[in-house]
Amino acid sequence: MPKLKTRKAVSKRFKISGTKKVIRRKGGQNHFNARESGNTTRSKRNDVQVRGKIAKNILIDIVQR
């Protein structure tokens, strides 16, 4: 039986840390950022951990496929 392919759309949007945490970027960073406060701009630079059932589904799509 051949290997299962990874879902490329998911693998481009999410990264897996060494301890199997699912990491994503915050949204809304492409344009219209000049109107936002400095605190908002700075907070968007940080990555966020995905939790719960969604994280499990993402791990299945990336790692086990």
PDB file of C-alpha atoms in Angstrom:
ATOM      1  CA  MET A   1       0.000   0.000   0.000  1.00  0.00           C
ATOM      2  CA  PRO A   2       1.491   3.398  -0.955  1.00  0.00           C
ATOM      3  CA  LYS A   3       2.224   6.148   1.518  1.00  0.00           C
ATOM      4  CA  LEU A   4      -0.529   8.643   2.218  1.00  0.00           C
ATOM      5  CA  LYS A   5       0.064  12.175   1.001  1.00  0.00           C
ATOM      6  CA  THR A   6       0.183  15.104   3.405  1.00  0.00           C
ATOM      7  CA  ARG A   7      -2.383  17.835   2.979  1.00  0.00           C
ATOM      8  CA  LYS A   8      -0.264  20.634   1.573  1.00  0.00           C
ATOM      9  CA  ALA A   9      -2.683  23.439   2.455  1.00  0.00           C
ATOM     10  CA  VAL A  10      -2.537  22.407   6.106  1.00  0.00           C
ATOM     11  CA  SER A  11       1.217  21.872   6.132  1.00  0.00           C
ATOM     12  CA  LYS A  12       1.804  25.386   4.771  1.00  0.00           C
ATOM     13  CA  ARG A  13      -0.383  27.064   7.393  1.00  0.00           C
ATOM     14  CA  PHE A  14       0.690  25.163  10.507  1.00  0.00           C
ATOM     15  CA  LYS A  15       4.002  24.037  11.976  1.00  0.00           C
ATOM     16  CA  ILE A  16       4.620  21.218  14.435  1.00  0.00           C
ATOM     17  CA  SER A  17       7.001  21.873  17.313  1.00  0.00           C
ATOM     18  CA  GLY A  18       9.374  19.295  18.719  1.00  0.00           C
ATOM     19  CA  THR A  19       6.887  18.369  21.441  1.00  0.00           C
ATOM     20  CA  LYS A  20       4.019  17.919  18.919  1.00  0.00           C
ATOM     21  CA  LYS A  21       2.419  21.310  19.559  1.00  0.00           C
ATOM     22  CA  VAL A  22       0.593  22.839  16.599  1.00  0.00           C
ATOM     23  CA  ILE A  23       1.698  26.431  15.930  1.00  0.00           C
ATOM     24  CA  ARG A  24      -0.032  28.971  13.677  1.00  0.00           C
ATOM     25  CA  ARG A  25       0.369  32.638  12.811  1.00  0.00           C
ATOM     26  CA  LYS A  26      -2.147  35.275  13.791  1.00  0.00           C
ATOM     27  CA  GLY A  27      -4.340  36.555  11.006  1.00  0.00           C
ATOM     28  CA  GLY A  28      -4.764  40.050   9.609  1.00  0.00           C
ATOM     29  CA  GLN A  29      -1.123  40.879   8.884  1.00  0.00           C
ATOM     30  CA  ASN A  30      -1.172  41.477   5.138  1.00  0.00           C
ATOM     31  CA  HIS A  31      -2.427  45.043   4.743  1.00  0.00           C
ATOM     32  CA  PHE A  32      -4.277  47.885   6.534  1.00  0.00           C
ATOM     33  CA  ASN A  33      -1.878  47.588   9.457  1.00  0.00           C
ATOM     34  CA  ALA A  34      -0.949  51.269   9.715  1.00  0.00           C
ATOM     35  CA  ARG A  35      -4.273  52.102  11.339  1.00  0.00           C
ATOM     36  CA  GLU A  36      -3.758  49.635  14.164  1.00  0.00           C
ATOM     37  CA  SER A  37      -2.123  50.458  17.454  1.00  0.00           C
ATOM     38  CA  GLY A  38       1.430  49.443  18.220  1.00  0.00           C
ATOM     39  CA  ASN A  39       0.260  46.918  20.772  1.00  0.00           C
ATOM     40  CA  THR A  40      -1.888  45.172  18.185  1.00  0.00           C
ATOM     41  CA  THR A  41       0.898  45.151  15.617  1.00  0.00           C
ATOM     42  CA  ARG A  42       3.377  43.731  18.104  1.00  0.00           C
ATOM     43  CA  SER A  43       0.983  41.062  19.336  1.00  0.00           C
ATOM     44  CA  LYS A  44       0.387  39.861  15.773  1.00  0.00           C
ATOM     45  CA  ARG A  45       4.085  39.037  15.407  1.00  0.00           C
ATOM     46  CA  ASN A  46       3.838  36.213  17.925  1.00  0.00           C
ATOM     47  CA  ASP A  47       2.753  32.726  16.974  1.00  0.00           C
ATOM     48  CA  VAL A  48      -0.165  31.020  18.701  1.00  0.00           C
ATOM     49  CA  GLN A  49      -0.653  27.433  19.783  1.00  0.00           C
ATOM     50  CA  VAL A  50      -3.696  25.618  18.407  1.00  0.00           C
ATOM     51  CA  ARG A  51      -5.538  23.599  21.030  1.00  0.00           C
ATOM     52  CA  GLY A  52      -8.213  20.967  21.327  1.00  0.00           C
ATOM     53  CA  LYS A  53      -9.818  18.845  18.656  1.00  0.00           C
ATOM     54  CA  ILE A  54      -8.625  21.128  15.853  1.00  0.00           C
ATOM     55  CA  ALA A  55      -5.003  20.500  16.826  1.00  0.00           C
ATOM     56  CA  LYS A  56      -5.580  16.745  16.770  1.00  0.00           C
ATOM     57  CA  ASN A  57      -7.096  16.934  13.288  1.00  0.00           C
ATOM     58  CA  ILE A  58      -4.186  19.030  12.027  1.00  0.00           C
ATOM     59  CA  LEU A  59      -1.679  16.537  13.435  1.00  0.00           C
ATOM     60  CA  ILE A  60      -3.478  13.728  11.627  1.00  0.00           C
ATOM     61  CA  ASP A  61      -3.420  15.676   8.349  1.00  0.00           C
ATOM     62  CA  ILE A  62       0.287  16.515   8.566  1.00  0.00           C
ATOM     63  CA  VAL A  63       2.029  13.728  10.474  1.00  0.00           C
ATOM     64  CA  GLN A  64       0.044  10.564   9.887  1.00  0.00           C
ATOM     65  CA  ARG A  65      -0.855  11.093   6.225  1.00  0.00           C
TER      66      ARG A  65
END
